[in-house]
Amino acid sequence: MDTNPHQSDSLHQSEIFIGLTREQNAALLKEGRSITFQPKSILFHQGDPAKHCYLVNQGRLKLTKLNEQGREVIIGYIGAGELTAVTALFKNRNYLVTAESLEETEVIGWDKPKMIHLIHQYPDIAINLLGIVLERIDDMQHRYLEVCTEYVDQRIARSLLRLMRRAGSKTRDGILIDIALSRQNIADYSGTTLYTVSRTLSAWEKNGWIKSGREQIVITNPHALVQFAETG
Amino acid sequence: MDTNPHQSDSLHQSEIFIGLTREQNAALLKEGRSITFQPKSILFHQGDPAKHCYLVNQGRLKLTKLNEQGREVIIGYIGAGELTAVTALFKNRNYLVTAESLEETEVIGWDKPKMIHLIHQYPDIAINLLGIVLERIDDMQHRYLEVCTEYVDQRIARSLLRLMRRAGSKTRDGILIDIALSRQNIADYSGTTLYTVSRTLSAWEKNGWIKSGREQIVITNPHALVQFAETG
DNA sequence: GCCTGTCTTTGCGCTGGCGCAAACAAGATG
DNA sequence: CATCTTGTTTGCGCCAGCGCAAAGACAGGC
């Protein structure tokens, strides 16, 4: 599937459209190209020449990064209304991360010349992009600080809380993180190992702070987790 | 000192001016406000309401970030032609880091309304800002990956190499890092402790890779350091 | 309903790196 | 030149967290 996107879905909620008129909005969408990916597809690999920037319209992406030895970390999970690979639009570079769809995922892609042209017409787009990119810096700086200064289990708590805020849905038991998350995934997102994650979650389950299953986390006591994340 | 900046110095070298005409360039400078700080002055504190974005014209700034317990990391060092606190222009937020001058430092500051106005006139400014900010994301993502996956001494090697590229000056013995750097500073920049840095540097000095003194590092064998950083 | 593959748990031993303490070095000050 | 302050080195003990290994749990396919 590979069509022209039209004004629909949850698109208008994205930060990239803030302050744009209906016409500007439509022009932006018209220049983009809608693509739908099956679950577990790779949108792009870290190191490939960066051609397109993507807005997620529906579904969810996992962004990962490898070092020279092949060790992996998860940079983030992004969902509807969020952008990735903005680098492709402004630098002649390779993708900095690998993007993989978790579910069936629809994205809108723009290439560099089109977006540069659009920005010259509607500078508000650039301002919105700056807002989005600055948000990511904030996130990365925080997580960098945390991994440098805090204990592993604090960081695991912070990871769960972050994922809860992005993808939490209320259930009878507590707040379910609506992403299939293995212990390994949580480890890669927290800068630790699956063993340590498993031990830590077991302890929290005994405390009654969470309920966990196979690739599933329900947070039953967010307040306790916040407290723990901040004080250790 | 607090005057109107004029076209001089090394200003034109900054990424923010790329592709601007002489007039646009002048307009941008005209809206900014030049301020000179004595060594070891605080430009702004993390947590203060973010009012101004700064371009360093001369001198050098240290950017640091604290966590809830007061543990500190160094986010980076920036010199002439580089920007900080771009957040101030696009988010109604507080400063994410603390900025301190190392030497006597001249900066140009812009506030939000002026810069937004300028961008609407000259969208290329926004494109340049995006390039700058994306560069920082790249840096933070790399360092995040490194602190999650690599050994301390690899990270110390990478820190020295980064600082060498930013502030290295060739001398008879090797490449001198032209910043007063204590072991503590290197530790805060690498996510470790001053003791570990000291031990590691001692070992490298024995290997003949570096020569170090009080708050001073000369890299005598950069290639060996690169090799070590990548393979451990 | 059984089998297979993936995910999770937990015991156990090990080690990378932390951090105290104490001695030493190098500028700064007067 | 003597003193003071601030930075550096290194020995030593310790522990947070890693990672193997082996067993257990769960889900999906046929």
XYZ file of C-alpha atoms (C1' of nucleotides) in Angstrom:
524
model
C 0.000 0.000 0.000
C 1.365 3.348 -1.027
C -1.078 6.157 -1.658
C -1.646 9.843 -1.195
C -2.775 10.705 2.302
C -5.861 12.758 2.944
C -7.021 14.774 5.903
C -8.340 12.154 8.288
C -7.483 9.922 11.178
C -5.606 11.358 14.096
C -3.296 13.356 11.877
C -4.447 16.777 12.900
C -3.367 16.003 16.437
C 0.308 15.974 15.569
C 2.505 18.775 16.830
C 3.705 19.359 13.269
C 0.358 20.914 12.307
C 0.109 23.435 15.126
C -0.859 26.880 13.929
C -1.289 25.846 10.309
C -4.392 26.847 8.351
C -6.596 24.238 6.764
C -4.950 24.913 3.390
C -1.399 24.725 4.718
C -2.322 21.549 6.471
C -3.670 20.070 3.258
C -0.612 21.172 1.284
C 1.661 19.495 3.784
C -0.276 16.247 3.564
C -0.447 16.402 -0.196
C 3.335 16.442 -0.485
C 3.661 13.427 1.767
C 3.256 9.832 0.781
C 1.283 7.382 2.848
C 2.777 3.945 3.396
C 1.487 1.066 5.465
C 3.844 -1.439 7.034
C 3.034 -4.896 8.310
C 3.972 -5.702 11.912
C 7.706 -6.233 12.485
C 8.763 -4.523 9.279
C 11.862 -2.382 9.095
C 11.139 1.145 7.840
C 14.822 1.960 7.667
C 18.116 0.765 9.052
C 20.628 2.783 11.007
C 23.386 3.658 8.560
C 21.246 3.671 5.414
C 21.267 6.972 3.517
C 18.488 9.032 5.069
C 15.920 9.849 2.412
C 12.623 10.298 4.210
C 11.194 11.679 7.373
C 8.156 9.868 8.742
C 5.054 10.820 10.679
C 3.246 7.927 12.307
C -0.441 8.077 11.542
C -1.470 4.819 13.086
C 0.427 2.083 14.878
C 3.737 2.197 16.674
C 7.461 2.147 15.910
C 10.448 1.001 17.915
C 13.633 3.014 17.410
C 16.888 1.235 18.156
C 20.571 1.993 17.842
C 23.579 -0.330 17.663
C 27.189 0.283 18.612
C 30.259 -1.055 16.816
C 30.140 -4.335 18.707
C 26.473 -4.885 17.890
C 25.117 -4.091 21.345
C 21.661 -2.541 21.070
C 19.728 0.086 22.943
C 16.170 1.246 22.446
C 16.085 4.979 21.813
C 12.331 5.099 22.049
C 8.882 4.007 21.042
C 6.764 6.394 19.017
C 3.083 6.338 18.167
C 0.423 8.216 16.253
C 1.238 11.877 15.663
C 4.965 11.477 16.291
C 7.856 11.957 13.900
C 11.092 10.166 13.313
C 14.134 10.664 11.078
C 13.817 14.437 10.893
C 17.571 14.279 10.272
C 16.789 13.074 6.750
C 15.322 16.478 5.950
C 18.179 18.672 7.057
C 21.384 16.732 6.925
C 22.875 14.684 4.142
C 23.402 11.854 6.490
C 22.501 8.303 7.230
C 19.698 7.301 9.516
C 20.881 7.459 13.111
C 18.625 4.662 14.296
C 16.694 1.684 13.002
C 12.908 1.974 12.900
C 10.724 -1.109 13.141
C 6.950 -1.359 13.208
C 5.470 -3.245 16.123
C 1.920 -3.420 14.855
C 0.481 -2.681 11.434
C 1.608 0.901 11.043
C 0.678 3.678 8.668
C 3.142 6.495 8.179
C 3.420 9.559 6.011
C 6.818 10.160 4.491
C 8.365 13.355 3.147
C 11.612 13.786 1.332
C 14.058 16.612 1.737
C 13.308 18.838 -1.301
C 9.575 18.772 -0.707
C 9.860 19.615 2.962
C 12.387 22.397 2.402
C 10.032 23.871 -0.165
C 7.105 23.632 2.221
C 9.055 25.319 5.002
C 9.913 28.238 2.763
C 6.213 28.646 2.056
C 5.046 28.007 5.613
C 7.804 28.697 8.151
C 5.514 27.589 10.965
C 6.257 24.049 9.918
C 9.911 24.581 10.785
C 8.947 26.065 14.122
C 6.828 23.023 14.848
C 9.622 20.710 13.795
C 11.971 22.534 16.127
C 9.534 21.986 18.956
C 9.389 18.291 18.217
C 13.131 17.864 17.918
C 13.793 19.869 21.078
C 11.417 17.599 22.939
C 13.574 14.650 21.912
C 16.730 16.400 23.116
C 15.102 16.952 26.463
C 14.241 13.277 26.674
C 17.716 12.109 25.656
C 19.453 14.506 28.037
C 17.302 13.317 30.898
C 17.937 9.688 30.151
C 21.639 10.339 29.706
C 21.728 12.005 33.102
C 19.845 9.109 34.622
C 22.045 6.394 33.200
C 25.097 8.313 34.431
C 23.906 8.977 37.945
C 21.162 6.600 39.046
C 20.799 2.992 40.127
C 19.523 0.438 37.658
C 16.237 -0.096 39.385
C 15.542 3.626 39.494
C 16.074 3.706 35.758
C 13.793 0.732 35.224
C 11.118 2.566 37.204
C 11.586 5.638 35.038
C 11.347 3.528 31.895
C 8.050 2.017 32.961
C 6.701 5.441 33.863
C 7.758 6.907 30.524
C 6.146 4.073 28.615
C 3.060 4.362 30.777
C 2.674 8.033 29.896
C 3.114 7.366 26.184
C 1.139 4.184 25.860
C -0.785 3.629 29.062
C -4.417 2.556 29.011
C -6.522 2.330 32.107
C -7.785 -1.106 33.107
C -9.506 -2.507 36.147
C -6.225 -3.548 37.752
C -4.191 -0.447 36.939
C -2.545 1.146 33.959
C -1.589 -1.246 31.203
C 1.366 -0.407 28.980
C -0.103 -0.994 25.564
C 3.082 -2.272 23.904
C 4.332 -5.853 23.756
C 7.368 -5.449 26.013
C 9.739 -8.271 26.791
C 12.151 -8.083 29.705
C 14.862 -7.717 27.098
C 13.058 -4.703 25.595
C 12.786 -3.038 28.978
C 16.469 -3.739 29.555
C 17.449 -2.240 26.208
C 15.343 0.798 27.010
C 16.908 1.197 30.470
C 20.534 0.376 29.833
C 20.683 -2.903 31.743
C 20.182 -6.636 31.244
C 17.104 -8.807 31.039
C 18.138 -10.592 34.243
C 18.229 -7.462 36.282
C 14.884 -6.350 34.861
C 13.335 -9.678 35.711
C 14.611 -9.612 39.303
C 13.496 -6.022 39.782
C 10.014 -6.578 38.388
C 9.600 -9.653 40.560
C 10.381 -7.576 43.620
C 7.938 -4.845 42.608
C 5.261 -7.429 41.943
C 5.705 -8.643 45.535
C 5.351 -5.013 46.675
C 2.112 -4.763 44.738
C 3.414 -1.939 42.541
C 2.946 -3.777 39.253
C 1.470 -6.913 37.737
C 3.490 -8.439 34.958
C 2.957 -11.199 32.446
C 4.620 -12.403 29.290
C 5.519 -9.220 27.393
C 2.989 -7.301 29.450
C 3.169 -4.786 32.267
C 0.355 -3.337 34.328
C 1.287 -0.599 36.751
C -0.892 -0.833 39.831
C 0.852 1.768 41.972
C 2.339 4.521 39.799
C 2.871 6.778 42.780
C 5.158 4.280 44.470
C 7.145 3.947 41.264
C 7.546 7.711 40.921
C 8.678 7.943 44.517
C 11.162 5.142 43.969
C 12.463 6.607 40.717
C 13.250 9.895 42.402
C 14.681 8.773 45.712
C 15.995 5.264 45.002
C 29.060 45.141 28.894
C 25.825 44.892 27.024
C 25.739 46.341 23.530
C 24.462 45.779 20.028
C 26.576 43.301 18.135
C 27.974 44.113 14.737
C 29.247 41.982 11.914
C 32.700 40.952 13.042
C 34.710 38.324 14.778
C 34.123 34.713 13.964
C 30.377 35.154 13.857
C 29.919 34.475 10.192
C 31.340 31.003 10.726
C 28.354 29.832 12.734
C 26.011 27.287 11.236
C 23.094 29.593 11.989
C 24.119 31.963 9.174
C 24.397 29.394 6.391
C 22.661 30.482 3.219
C 21.692 33.911 4.554
C 22.352 37.030 2.529
C 24.437 39.840 3.930
C 21.261 41.760 4.787
C 19.549 38.828 6.477
C 22.728 38.198 8.372
C 22.815 41.784 9.552
C 19.130 41.744 10.492
C 19.681 38.661 12.599
C 22.622 40.244 14.420
C 20.758 43.482 14.896
C 17.975 41.774 16.814
C 20.440 40.056 19.110
C 22.080 41.542 22.151
C 25.758 41.121 22.848
C 26.794 40.304 26.402
C 30.236 39.583 27.813
C 30.696 37.353 30.818
C 33.670 37.118 33.095
C 35.250 33.672 33.596
C 33.231 31.316 35.791
C 29.991 33.266 35.464
C 26.643 31.558 35.232
C 24.684 32.551 32.116
C 21.633 30.701 33.310
C 20.662 27.961 35.719
C 18.869 24.753 34.904
C 15.272 25.278 36.000
C 15.175 29.052 35.500
C 12.489 30.247 33.071
C 14.114 30.121 29.642
C 14.132 33.595 28.155
C 17.097 33.757 25.801
C 18.946 31.644 23.306
C 22.685 32.291 23.081
C 25.299 32.153 20.364
C 28.869 32.057 21.607
C 30.957 34.619 19.783
C 34.135 34.240 21.740
C 35.125 32.083 24.672
C 33.704 28.820 25.905
C 30.758 27.535 27.931
C 30.288 24.433 30.029
C 26.780 22.939 30.026
C 25.830 20.837 33.019
C 22.743 19.094 34.292
C 21.769 17.975 37.778
C 19.430 15.220 38.886
C 17.096 15.297 41.898
C 19.840 14.162 44.257
C 22.232 16.822 43.049
C 24.508 14.523 41.051
C 25.938 16.366 38.073
C 26.867 15.473 34.517
C 28.465 17.597 31.845
C 26.267 17.708 28.767
C 28.927 19.445 26.745
C 31.372 22.223 26.126
C 30.571 24.755 23.417
C 32.741 27.384 21.799
C 32.643 30.151 19.218
C 29.894 29.768 16.648
C 27.830 27.366 18.721
C 24.377 27.813 20.213
C 22.753 26.857 23.453
C 19.291 27.102 24.971
C 17.452 26.958 21.660
C 14.630 25.561 23.781
C 14.036 29.076 25.064
C 12.878 30.103 21.604
C 10.303 27.427 20.968
C 9.027 26.096 24.235
C 7.677 27.926 27.229
C 9.968 26.021 29.442
C 12.791 26.297 31.866
C 16.413 25.939 30.891
C 17.307 22.264 30.695
C 20.916 22.778 31.704
C 23.149 25.233 33.503
C 25.570 27.270 31.375
C 28.795 28.573 32.845
C 31.584 30.500 31.163
C 35.049 29.032 31.479
C 36.968 32.006 30.096
C 35.837 35.534 29.380
C 33.015 34.830 26.988
C 31.021 36.992 24.616
C 27.613 35.778 23.549
C 24.745 37.090 21.490
C 21.316 36.535 22.958
C 17.919 36.473 21.281
C 14.524 36.272 22.882
C 11.566 34.322 21.641
C 9.414 36.995 19.939
C 12.339 38.435 18.010
C 13.538 35.090 16.757
C 10.064 33.901 15.770
C 9.647 37.109 13.829
C 12.993 36.636 12.118
C 12.156 33.074 11.151
C 8.925 34.164 9.532
C 10.931 36.627 7.474
C 13.845 34.300 6.753
C 12.852 30.641 7.090
C 16.418 29.583 6.351
C 17.217 30.518 9.916
C 14.848 27.829 11.124
C 16.400 25.333 8.775
C 19.821 26.184 10.150
C 18.552 25.904 13.702
C 17.134 22.491 12.908
C 20.537 21.426 11.633
C 22.180 22.591 14.829
C 19.672 20.949 17.101
C 19.743 17.702 15.153
C 23.499 17.637 15.549
C 23.026 17.737 19.313
C 20.535 14.879 19.193
C 23.054 12.836 17.283
C 25.672 13.548 19.921
C 23.365 12.745 22.840
C 22.099 9.543 21.237
C 25.648 8.380 20.633
C 26.720 9.119 24.149
C 23.599 7.498 25.539
C 24.366 4.381 23.535
C 27.942 4.430 24.768
C 27.121 4.816 28.429
C 24.634 1.963 28.116
C 26.870 -0.472 26.289
C 30.541 0.315 26.730
C 33.209 0.036 29.395
C 34.196 3.105 31.371
C 37.614 3.411 29.851
C 36.214 3.226 26.335
C 33.933 6.105 27.236
C 36.792 8.110 28.703
C 38.673 7.583 25.447
C 35.678 8.808 23.486
C 35.363 11.840 25.743
C 38.966 12.835 25.156
C 38.573 12.354 21.419
C 35.396 14.459 21.338
C 37.037 17.245 23.273
C 40.102 17.005 21.088
C 38.007 17.499 17.945
C 36.193 20.477 19.448
C 39.068 22.168 21.199
C 42.270 20.538 20.104
C 45.318 22.588 19.194
C 48.449 21.102 17.757
C 51.612 21.325 19.854
C 55.056 19.805 19.607
C 54.125 16.864 21.830
C 50.705 16.127 20.383
C 47.238 17.598 20.408
C 46.446 19.725 23.423
C 42.863 19.964 24.615
C 42.464 23.687 25.004
C 40.091 23.589 27.988
C 41.025 23.494 31.663
C 39.848 19.970 32.423
C 40.073 18.414 35.858
C 39.768 14.673 36.349
C 36.402 15.441 37.896
C 35.315 17.266 34.729
C 36.325 14.348 32.546
C 34.454 12.041 34.889
C 31.291 14.170 34.726
C 31.578 14.213 30.961
C 32.003 10.436 30.761
C 29.613 9.182 33.401
C 32.170 7.904 35.889
C 34.222 9.033 38.877
C 37.375 11.052 39.201
C 39.217 8.043 40.650
C 38.524 5.883 37.659
C 39.536 8.680 35.304
C 42.791 9.171 37.190
C 43.664 5.478 37.100
C 42.794 5.208 33.423
C 44.795 8.263 32.414
C 47.764 7.016 34.400
C 47.671 3.762 32.450
C 47.458 5.576 29.124
C 50.304 7.821 30.081
C 52.402 4.703 30.657
C 51.326 3.487 27.199
C 52.474 6.768 25.734
C 49.010 7.598 24.399
C 48.641 10.859 26.325
C 50.558 13.288 28.515
C 48.572 14.775 31.343
C 49.121 17.484 33.891
C 47.022 19.451 36.298
C 43.780 20.215 34.428
C 45.549 19.568 31.170
C 45.531 16.782 28.601
C 47.756 16.330 25.573
C 46.900 13.449 23.268
C 50.061 12.015 21.816
C 48.575 8.987 20.079
C 45.033 9.717 18.900
C 44.961 6.643 16.713
C 45.547 4.326 19.645
C 42.727 6.050 21.526
C 40.322 5.667 18.614
C 41.208 2.028 18.301
C 40.686 1.539 22.019
C 37.394 3.425 22.045
C 35.966 1.192 19.359
C 37.198 -2.195 20.410
C 37.712 -1.910 24.154
C -3.751 -31.753 22.901
C 0.907 -32.064 22.267
C 5.073 -30.049 20.673
C 8.154 -26.352 19.815
C 9.989 -22.025 20.300
C 10.204 -18.039 22.884
C 10.082 -15.658 27.148
C 10.822 -15.521 32.179
C 12.690 -16.647 36.669
C 16.221 -17.453 40.004
C 20.498 -19.451 42.115
C 25.227 -18.568 42.041
C 29.748 -16.806 41.352
C 32.337 -13.185 39.635
C 34.150 -8.574 38.457
C 34.175 -3.769 36.927
C 34.133 0.085 38.905
C 33.051 2.818 43.063
C 34.596 5.500 46.902
C 37.103 6.175 51.217
C 41.446 7.570 52.976
C 45.832 9.265 52.930
C 49.753 10.923 50.727
C 51.487 13.735 47.195
C 51.875 17.652 43.599
C 51.200 22.008 41.728
C 49.703 26.620 41.410
C 48.096 30.673 44.016
C 48.763 34.088 47.697
C 50.968 37.238 50.413
C 59.771 31.503 50.678
C 56.238 29.542 53.481
C 51.580 28.556 53.458
C 47.130 27.422 51.618
C 44.107 25.660 48.416
C 42.896 22.815 45.032
C 43.790 19.002 42.176
C 45.889 14.169 41.534
C 47.385 9.505 42.566
C 46.989 4.961 44.412
C 46.117 1.169 47.858
C 42.360 -1.282 49.493
C 37.901 -3.235 50.417
C 33.420 -3.688 48.892
C 29.091 -4.235 46.340
C 25.791 -3.403 42.462
C 24.894 -5.488 38.744
C 26.323 -8.781 35.145
C 25.812 -13.136 32.903
C 25.857 -18.187 32.795
C 23.000 -22.099 33.424
C 19.087 -24.598 34.146
C 14.402 -24.936 35.111
C 9.847 -23.271 34.518
C 5.838 -20.833 32.101
C 3.275 -19.412 28.301
C 1.512 -19.034 23.419
C 0.993 -20.546 18.852
C 0.972 -24.083 15.212
C -0.428 -28.306 13.413
